[in-house]
Short mmCIF file of C-alpha atoms in Angstrom, two decimals:
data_model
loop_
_atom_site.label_atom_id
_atom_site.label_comp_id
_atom_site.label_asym_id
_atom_site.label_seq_id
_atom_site.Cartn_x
_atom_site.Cartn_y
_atom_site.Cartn_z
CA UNK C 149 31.97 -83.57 -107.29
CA UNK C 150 32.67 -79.88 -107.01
CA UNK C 151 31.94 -78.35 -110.79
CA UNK C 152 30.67 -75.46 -113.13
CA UNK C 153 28.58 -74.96 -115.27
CA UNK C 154 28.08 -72.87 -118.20
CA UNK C 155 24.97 -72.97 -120.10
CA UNK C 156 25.36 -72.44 -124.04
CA UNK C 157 28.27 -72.38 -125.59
CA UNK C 158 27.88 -69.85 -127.69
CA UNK C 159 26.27 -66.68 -127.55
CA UNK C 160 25.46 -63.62 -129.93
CA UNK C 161 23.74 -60.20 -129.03
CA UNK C 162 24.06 -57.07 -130.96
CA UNK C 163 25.78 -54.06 -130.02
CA UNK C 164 24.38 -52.22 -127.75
CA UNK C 165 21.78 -55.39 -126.28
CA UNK C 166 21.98 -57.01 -122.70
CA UNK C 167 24.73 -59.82 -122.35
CA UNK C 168 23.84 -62.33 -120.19
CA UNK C 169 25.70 -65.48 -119.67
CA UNK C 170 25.18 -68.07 -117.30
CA UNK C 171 27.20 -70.25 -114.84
CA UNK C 172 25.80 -72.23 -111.90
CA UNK C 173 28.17 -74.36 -109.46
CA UNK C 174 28.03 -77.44 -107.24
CA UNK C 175 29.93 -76.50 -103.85
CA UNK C 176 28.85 -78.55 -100.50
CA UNK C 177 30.81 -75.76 -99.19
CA UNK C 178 30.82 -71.49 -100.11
CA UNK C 179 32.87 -71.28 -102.86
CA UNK C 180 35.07 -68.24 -104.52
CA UNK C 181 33.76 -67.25 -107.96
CA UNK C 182 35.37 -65.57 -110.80
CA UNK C 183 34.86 -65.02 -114.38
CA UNK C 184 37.73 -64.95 -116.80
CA UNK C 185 38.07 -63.52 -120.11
CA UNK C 186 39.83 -64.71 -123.08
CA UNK C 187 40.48 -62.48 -126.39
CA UNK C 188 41.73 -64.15 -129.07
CA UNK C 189 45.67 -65.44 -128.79
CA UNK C 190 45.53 -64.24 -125.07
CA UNK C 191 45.78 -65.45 -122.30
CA UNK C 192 43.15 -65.72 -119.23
CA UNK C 193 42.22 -61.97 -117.73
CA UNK C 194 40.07 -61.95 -114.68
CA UNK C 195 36.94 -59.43 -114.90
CA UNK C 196 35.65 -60.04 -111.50
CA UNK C 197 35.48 -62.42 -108.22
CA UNK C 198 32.60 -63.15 -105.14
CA UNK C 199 34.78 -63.61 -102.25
CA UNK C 200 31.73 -63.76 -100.43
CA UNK C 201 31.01 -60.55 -99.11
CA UNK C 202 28.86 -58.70 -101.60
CA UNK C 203 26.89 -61.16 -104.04
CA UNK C 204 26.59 -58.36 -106.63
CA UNK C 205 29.57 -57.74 -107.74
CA UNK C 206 31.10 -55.53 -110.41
CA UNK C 207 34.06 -56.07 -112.50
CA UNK C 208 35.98 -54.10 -115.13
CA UNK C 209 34.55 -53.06 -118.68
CA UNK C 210 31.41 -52.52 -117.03
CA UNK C 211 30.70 -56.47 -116.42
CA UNK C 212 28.86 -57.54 -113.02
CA UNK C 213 27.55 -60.93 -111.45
CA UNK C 214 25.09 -61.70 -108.74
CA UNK C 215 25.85 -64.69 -106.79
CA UNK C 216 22.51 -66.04 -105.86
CA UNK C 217 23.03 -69.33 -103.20
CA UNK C 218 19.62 -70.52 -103.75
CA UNK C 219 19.84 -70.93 -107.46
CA UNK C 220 23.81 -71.76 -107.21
CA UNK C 221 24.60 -69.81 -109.85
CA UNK C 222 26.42 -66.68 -110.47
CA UNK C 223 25.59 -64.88 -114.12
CA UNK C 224 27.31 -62.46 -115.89
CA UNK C 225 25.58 -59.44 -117.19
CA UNK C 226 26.85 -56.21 -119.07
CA UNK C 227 23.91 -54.09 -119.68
CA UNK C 228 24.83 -52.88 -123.40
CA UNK C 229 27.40 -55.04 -125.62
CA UNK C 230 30.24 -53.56 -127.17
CA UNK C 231 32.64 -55.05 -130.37
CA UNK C 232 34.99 -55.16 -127.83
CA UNK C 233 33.46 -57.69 -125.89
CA UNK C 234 33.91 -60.23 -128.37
CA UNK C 235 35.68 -63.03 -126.47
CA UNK C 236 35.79 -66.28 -124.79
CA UNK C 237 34.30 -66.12 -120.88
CA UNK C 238 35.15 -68.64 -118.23
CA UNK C 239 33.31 -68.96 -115.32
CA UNK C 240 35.80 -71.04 -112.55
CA UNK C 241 35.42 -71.74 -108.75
CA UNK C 242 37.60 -72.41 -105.84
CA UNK C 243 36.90 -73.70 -102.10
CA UNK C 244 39.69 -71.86 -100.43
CA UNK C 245 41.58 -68.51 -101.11
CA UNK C 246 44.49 -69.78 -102.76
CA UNK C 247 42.83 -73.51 -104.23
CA UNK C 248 43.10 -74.57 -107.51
CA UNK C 249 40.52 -73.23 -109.67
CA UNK C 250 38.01 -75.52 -111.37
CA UNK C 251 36.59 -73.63 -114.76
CA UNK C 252 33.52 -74.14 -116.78
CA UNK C 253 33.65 -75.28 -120.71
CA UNK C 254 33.66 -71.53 -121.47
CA UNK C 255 30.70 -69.57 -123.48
CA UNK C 256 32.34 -67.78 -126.92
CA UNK C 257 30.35 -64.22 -126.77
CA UNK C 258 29.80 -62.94 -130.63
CA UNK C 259 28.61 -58.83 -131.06
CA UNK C 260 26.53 -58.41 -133.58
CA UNK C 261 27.04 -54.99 -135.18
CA UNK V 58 51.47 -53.54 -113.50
CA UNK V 59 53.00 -56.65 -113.21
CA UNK V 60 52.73 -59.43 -114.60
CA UNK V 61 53.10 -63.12 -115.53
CA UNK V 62 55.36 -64.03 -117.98
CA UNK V 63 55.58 -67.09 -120.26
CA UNK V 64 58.06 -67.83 -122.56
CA UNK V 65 58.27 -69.57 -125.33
CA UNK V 66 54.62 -68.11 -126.86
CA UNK V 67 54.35 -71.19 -129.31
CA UNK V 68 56.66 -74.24 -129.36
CA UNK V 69 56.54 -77.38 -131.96
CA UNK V 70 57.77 -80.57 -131.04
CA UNK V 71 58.37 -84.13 -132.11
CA UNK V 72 56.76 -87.04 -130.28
CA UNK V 73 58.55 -88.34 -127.55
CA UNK V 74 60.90 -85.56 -127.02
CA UNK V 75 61.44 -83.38 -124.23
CA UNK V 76 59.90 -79.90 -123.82
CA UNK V 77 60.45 -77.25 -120.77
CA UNK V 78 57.62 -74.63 -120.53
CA UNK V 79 59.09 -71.39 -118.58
CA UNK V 80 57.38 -69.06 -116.38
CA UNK V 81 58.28 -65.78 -114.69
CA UNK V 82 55.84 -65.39 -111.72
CA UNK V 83 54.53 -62.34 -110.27
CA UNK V 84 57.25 -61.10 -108.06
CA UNK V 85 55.76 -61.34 -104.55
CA UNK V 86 53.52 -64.36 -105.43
CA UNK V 87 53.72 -67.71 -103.09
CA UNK V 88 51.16 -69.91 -105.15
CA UNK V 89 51.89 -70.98 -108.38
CA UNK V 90 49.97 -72.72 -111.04
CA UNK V 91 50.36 -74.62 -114.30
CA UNK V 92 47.05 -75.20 -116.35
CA UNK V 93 46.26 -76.79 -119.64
CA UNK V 94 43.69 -76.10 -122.30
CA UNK V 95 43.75 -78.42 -125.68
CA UNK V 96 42.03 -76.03 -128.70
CA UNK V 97 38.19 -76.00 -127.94
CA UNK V 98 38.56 -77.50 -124.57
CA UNK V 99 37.86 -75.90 -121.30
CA UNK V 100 40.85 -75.44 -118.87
CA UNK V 101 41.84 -77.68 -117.17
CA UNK V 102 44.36 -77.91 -113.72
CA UNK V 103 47.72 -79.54 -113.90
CA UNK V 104 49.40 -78.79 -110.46
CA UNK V 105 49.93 -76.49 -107.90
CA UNK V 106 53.09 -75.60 -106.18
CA UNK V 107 54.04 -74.04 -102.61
CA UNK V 108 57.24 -73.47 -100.42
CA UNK V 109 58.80 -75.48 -103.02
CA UNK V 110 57.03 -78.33 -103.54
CA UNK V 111 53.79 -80.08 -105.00
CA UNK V 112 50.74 -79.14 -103.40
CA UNK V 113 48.34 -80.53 -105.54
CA UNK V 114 47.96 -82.44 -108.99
CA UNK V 115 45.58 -83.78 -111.50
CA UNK V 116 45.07 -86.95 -113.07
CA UNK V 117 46.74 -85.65 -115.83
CA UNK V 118 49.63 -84.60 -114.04
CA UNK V 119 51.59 -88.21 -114.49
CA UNK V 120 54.84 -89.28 -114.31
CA UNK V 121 55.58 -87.64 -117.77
CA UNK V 122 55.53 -84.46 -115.84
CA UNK V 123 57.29 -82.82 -113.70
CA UNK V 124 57.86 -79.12 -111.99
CA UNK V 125 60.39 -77.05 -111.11
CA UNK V 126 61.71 -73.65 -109.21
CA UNK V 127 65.49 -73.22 -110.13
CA UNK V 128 66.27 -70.08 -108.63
CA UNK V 129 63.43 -68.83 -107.48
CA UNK V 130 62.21 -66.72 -109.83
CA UNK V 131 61.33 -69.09 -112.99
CA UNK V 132 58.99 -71.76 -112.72
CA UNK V 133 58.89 -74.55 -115.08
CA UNK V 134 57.06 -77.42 -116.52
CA UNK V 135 58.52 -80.13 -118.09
CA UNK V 136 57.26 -83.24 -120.52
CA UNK V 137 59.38 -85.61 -120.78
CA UNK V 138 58.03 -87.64 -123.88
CA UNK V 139 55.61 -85.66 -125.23
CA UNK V 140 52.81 -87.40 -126.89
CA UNK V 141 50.45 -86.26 -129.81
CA UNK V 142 47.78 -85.98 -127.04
CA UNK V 143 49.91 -83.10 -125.23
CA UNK V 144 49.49 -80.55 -127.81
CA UNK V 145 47.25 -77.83 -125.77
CA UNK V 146 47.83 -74.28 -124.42
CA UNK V 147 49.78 -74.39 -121.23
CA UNK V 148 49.10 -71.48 -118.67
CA UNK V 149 51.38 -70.39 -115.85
CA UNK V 150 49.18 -69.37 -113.21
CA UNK V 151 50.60 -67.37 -109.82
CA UNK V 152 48.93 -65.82 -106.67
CA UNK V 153 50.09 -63.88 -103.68
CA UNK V 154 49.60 -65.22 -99.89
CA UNK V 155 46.95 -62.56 -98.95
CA UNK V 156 43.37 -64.35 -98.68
CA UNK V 157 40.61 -63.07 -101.63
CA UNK V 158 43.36 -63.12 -103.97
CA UNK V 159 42.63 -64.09 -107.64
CA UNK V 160 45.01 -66.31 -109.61
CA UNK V 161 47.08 -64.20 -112.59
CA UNK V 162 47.82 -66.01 -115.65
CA UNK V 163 50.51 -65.81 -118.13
CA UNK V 164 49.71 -65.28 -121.76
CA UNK V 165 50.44 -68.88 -122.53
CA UNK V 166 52.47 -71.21 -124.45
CA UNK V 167 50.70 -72.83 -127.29
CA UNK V 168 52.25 -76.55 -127.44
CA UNK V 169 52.19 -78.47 -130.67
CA UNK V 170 53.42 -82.58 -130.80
CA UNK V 171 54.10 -83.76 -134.54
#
């Protein structure tokens, strides 16, 4: 079965510390990847896709990912935390360009000030 | 920039009566996309609809459900008779034709069955 997953469910750093959260997928084919953000009473926001062309790939508020096929997985990393990135961060995959998207349980980011 | 639009934000319902989620698409968008996430629960797909019809559902998507395009620029979902079980966050979801596209999603409409 095509899935993702996203490894802790929570996560704290403190301002200004690397954020690193994980999601690996099962895909017998290359998938599309995206990340999603949720703030609080919102809805889903996307902060950046692998459409496979380049695997690192940079998104808005100064988010990236790395799709890396050997490992099957495809991190997110900000290099310094902000209070503003307090939120709830989906990892999701589809086969095709305009599938269905299949998410992961979601990790809840906490800053620490 | 646009965007997708879901109205109401929160809706409360009795059991076993009928409830019609609306959605206002993304004006040029082809693909669109109704998802579910009950509170603490990771999202989950419902169905997906194109050139008017289904093109794919869930599990979950049973005969309690159905979809709908009226005139072309809502899109709706409706329960029929809600159950308890239903209460979740419903997201509209739409996409445009073009290839490397990435789904938009509505705020959502936070569902609650008493």
């Amino acid at each position: 079965a095509q899935s993702v997953t996203q490894l802790g469910s929570h996560v704290s750093v403190s301002e200004g510390a690397l954020v690193l959260l994980r999601c690996n997928y099962s895909s017998s084919v290359p998938p599309y990847l995206f990340w999603y953000v949720q703030y609080p009473n919102q809805g889903l926001q996307l902060l950046l896709k692998y459409t496979s062309a380049a695997t690192l790939v940079k998104g808005i508020n100064g988010f990236e990912a790395e799709f890396k096929k050997s490992e099957t997985s495809f991190h997110l990393t900000k290099p310094s935390a902000h209070m503003s990135d307090a939120a709830e961060y989906f990892c999701a995959r589809s086969i095709f360009g305009n599938e269905k998207l299949t998410f992961g349980t979601g990790t809840r980011l906490t800053i620490i000030p | 920039e646009p965007e997708v639009t879901q109205t109401p934000s929160h809706q409360v319902t009795q059991m076993g009566q009928e409830v019609i989620l609306r959605c206002v698409p993304i004006s040029n968008h082809l693909y669109f996309y109704w998802y579910r996430q009950i509170l603490g629960q990771k999202v989950e797909f419902l169905v997906s609809f194109y050139n008017n019809e289904i093109s794919e559902k869930s599990e979950i998507f049973d005969d309690q459900f159905s979809v709908e395009r009226p005139d072309g620029s809502n899109f709706t979902l409706k329960i029929r008779s809600t159950k308890l079980e239903d209460s979740a966050m419903y997201f509209c979801a739409s996409r445009s034709p073009d290839v490397y596209t990435e789904a938009f999603f509505g705020q959502g409409t936070r569902l609650t069955v008493v």
